[in-house]
């Protein structure tokens, strides 16, 4: 159902240029228990929708954006992955958006931080996202709309296994005219 009814798939069927910005390379998705495939690659939501809608996997060298923004968390499985500053990652995402009608990038870094997994604090996860958004907004085309959404709260009461019921705002940056 996710593969057939995703936003990316529907947009592509309507003739739009779409892509999923998260990279899926064999090396990054390898790793077995505790590796990136277990923690990231098999995420049931956006990752599967993105892989189903994308025609091919997006390499990092072609604008792929890892869910941790800075690329540092993947170095233990793929040492060739070079770290990047958050604003530079945002610039890459803005450049990717310039060639498409719809780009989806998924991160659940804040979720992992809220559950105190992978060693990120809430402040660090939000700092990475803040830098990424600064880069996107500074380098986006004037007609680009940026939409930031979340499926649930988590960071406001970090350190537990469950999700909170806090309502999540939807943030939109409209095109400049």
Coordinates of C-alpha atoms in Angstrom, one line a residue:
X1 CA 0.0 0.0 0.0
X2 CA 2.8 2.4 0.8
X3 CA 4.5 1.7 -2.4
X4 CA 1.4 2.3 -4.5
X5 CA -0.2 5.2 -2.8
X6 CA 2.7 7.5 -1.7
X7 CA 2.7 11.2 -2.4
X8 CA 5.9 10.7 -4.6
X9 CA 4.3 8.0 -6.6
X10 CA 1.1 10.0 -7.2
X11 CA 3.1 13.1 -8.2
X12 CA 5.2 11.0 -10.7
X13 CA 2.0 9.5 -12.2
X14 CA 0.8 13.0 -12.7
X15 CA 3.8 13.8 -14.8
X16 CA 5.8 15.6 -12.1
X17 CA 9.6 15.3 -11.6
X18 CA 10.0 13.8 -8.2
X19 CA 12.7 12.2 -6.1
X20 CA 13.5 10.9 -2.7
X21 CA 16.5 12.7 -1.3
X22 CA 17.7 10.0 1.1
X23 CA 20.4 7.8 -0.6
X24 CA 20.1 4.1 -0.7
X25 CA 23.4 2.5 -1.7
X26 CA 24.3 -1.1 -1.1
X27 CA 27.2 -0.1 1.2
X28 CA 25.2 2.2 3.4
X29 CA 22.3 -0.2 3.8
X30 CA 24.6 -3.1 4.7
X31 CA 25.6 -3.7 8.2
X32 CA 23.4 -6.4 9.8
X33 CA 22.4 -6.1 13.4
X34 CA 22.9 -2.6 14.7
X35 CA 24.0 -1.3 11.4
X36 CA 22.4 1.3 9.2
X37 CA 20.1 -1.2 7.5
X38 CA 18.7 -2.2 10.8
X39 CA 18.3 1.3 12.2
X40 CA 17.6 3.3 9.1
X41 CA 17.2 1.3 5.9
X42 CA 14.3 -0.8 7.0
X43 CA 12.2 2.1 8.4
X44 CA 8.7 1.2 7.5
X45 CA 7.4 4.7 6.4
X46 CA 9.1 7.2 4.2
X47 CA 12.1 5.1 3.3
X48 CA 9.9 2.4 1.7
X49 CA 7.7 5.0 0.0
X50 CA 10.8 6.7 -1.4
X51 CA 12.4 3.6 -2.7
X52 CA 9.1 2.5 -4.3
X53 CA 8.7 5.9 -6.0
X54 CA 12.3 6.6 -7.0
X55 CA 13.4 5.1 -10.3
X56 CA 16.9 4.5 -9.0
X57 CA 18.9 4.9 -5.9
X58 CA 20.4 8.4 -5.2
X59 CA 24.2 8.3 -4.6
X60 CA 25.6 10.8 -2.1
X61 CA 27.7 12.3 -4.8
X62 CA 24.5 13.2 -6.7
X63 CA 22.9 15.2 -3.9
X64 CA 21.7 12.5 -1.6
X65 CA 21.2 13.7 1.9
X66 CA 21.6 11.3 4.8
X67 CA 19.1 11.5 7.6
X68 CA 21.7 12.6 10.1
X69 CA 22.5 15.7 8.0
X70 CA 26.2 15.8 8.7
X71 CA 27.0 12.3 7.4
X72 CA 29.1 11.5 10.5
X73 CA 26.9 8.7 11.9
X74 CA 27.4 6.5 8.8
X75 CA 31.2 6.6 8.8
X76 CA 31.5 3.4 10.9
X77 CA 29.8 1.5 8.0
X78 CA 31.0 3.5 5.1
X79 CA 34.3 5.3 6.0
X80 CA 34.4 6.8 2.5
X81 CA 31.4 9.0 3.4
X82 CA 32.8 12.5 3.9
X83 CA 31.2 14.7 6.7
X84 CA 29.5 17.9 5.6
X85 CA 28.5 21.0 7.4
X86 CA 24.7 21.4 8.0
X87 CA 24.4 24.5 5.8
X88 CA 26.3 22.7 3.0
X89 CA 23.8 19.8 3.2
X90 CA 21.0 22.4 3.0
X91 CA 22.6 23.9 -0.1
X92 CA 22.7 20.3 -1.6
X93 CA 19.0 19.8 -0.8
X94 CA 18.1 23.2 -2.4
X95 CA 20.1 22.3 -5.5
X96 CA 18.3 18.9 -5.7
X97 CA 14.9 20.7 -5.3
X98 CA 15.8 23.0 -8.2
X99 CA 15.6 20.1 -10.6
X100 CA 12.4 18.6 -9.4
X101 CA 8.8 19.5 -8.7
X102 CA 8.7 17.5 -5.5
X103 CA 11.5 16.3 -3.2
X104 CA 11.0 14.3 -0.1
X105 CA 13.7 14.0 2.5
X106 CA 13.0 12.0 5.6
X107 CA 14.8 12.1 8.9
X108 CA 13.9 10.6 12.2
X109 CA 17.0 11.9 13.9
X110 CA 14.8 13.8 16.4
X111 CA 12.9 10.6 17.2
X112 CA 16.2 8.8 17.9
X113 CA 17.4 11.7 20.0
X114 CA 14.1 11.7 21.9
X115 CA 14.6 8.0 22.7
X116 CA 18.3 8.6 23.5
X117 CA 19.5 6.4 20.8
X118 CA 22.5 6.9 18.6
X119 CA 23.9 9.4 21.1
X120 CA 22.2 12.6 19.8
X121 CA 20.9 15.0 22.3
X122 CA 17.7 16.9 21.5
X123 CA 19.8 20.1 21.2
X124 CA 22.2 18.4 18.7
X125 CA 19.5 17.0 16.6
X126 CA 17.6 20.3 16.4
X127 CA 20.9 22.2 15.7
X128 CA 21.6 19.9 12.7
X129 CA 18.1 20.5 11.4
X130 CA 18.4 24.3 12.0
X131 CA 21.6 24.4 10.0
X132 CA 20.1 22.4 7.2
X133 CA 17.1 24.6 7.0
X134 CA 19.3 27.7 7.0
X135 CA 21.2 26.3 4.0
X136 CA 18.0 25.4 2.2
X137 CA 16.5 28.8 2.7
X138 CA 19.6 30.7 1.8
X139 CA 20.1 28.8 -1.5
X140 CA 16.6 27.9 -2.6
X141 CA 15.1 29.2 -5.8
X142 CA 12.6 32.0 -5.1
X143 CA 9.6 29.9 -6.2
X144 CA 10.5 26.9 -3.9
X145 CA 8.1 26.1 -1.1
X146 CA 9.6 24.3 1.9
X147 CA 7.2 22.3 4.1
X148 CA 8.4 20.9 7.4
X149 CA 6.2 18.3 9.1
X150 CA 6.4 15.7 11.9
X151 CA 4.2 12.7 12.7
X152 CA 4.4 13.0 16.5
X153 CA 6.1 14.8 19.4
X154 CA 9.0 13.3 21.2
X155 CA 11.8 15.8 22.1
X156 CA 9.8 17.7 24.7
X157 CA 9.9 14.7 27.0
X158 CA 13.0 12.8 25.9
X159 CA 14.4 9.7 27.4
X160 CA 11.5 7.2 27.1
X161 CA 10.4 4.5 24.7
X162 CA 7.0 5.9 23.8
X163 CA 5.9 8.9 21.8
X164 CA 4.1 11.8 23.3
X165 CA 0.7 13.1 22.2
X166 CA 2.0 16.7 21.8
X167 CA 0.5 18.3 18.7
X168 CA 3.1 19.0 16.0
X169 CA 3.1 22.3 14.1
X170 CA 3.4 22.3 10.3
X171 CA 5.9 25.0 9.1
X172 CA 5.8 26.3 5.6
X173 CA 8.0 28.8 3.9
X174 CA 6.1 30.2 0.9
X175 CA 7.8 31.3 -2.3
X176 CA 9.0 34.8 -2.4
X177 CA 7.6 37.0 -5.1

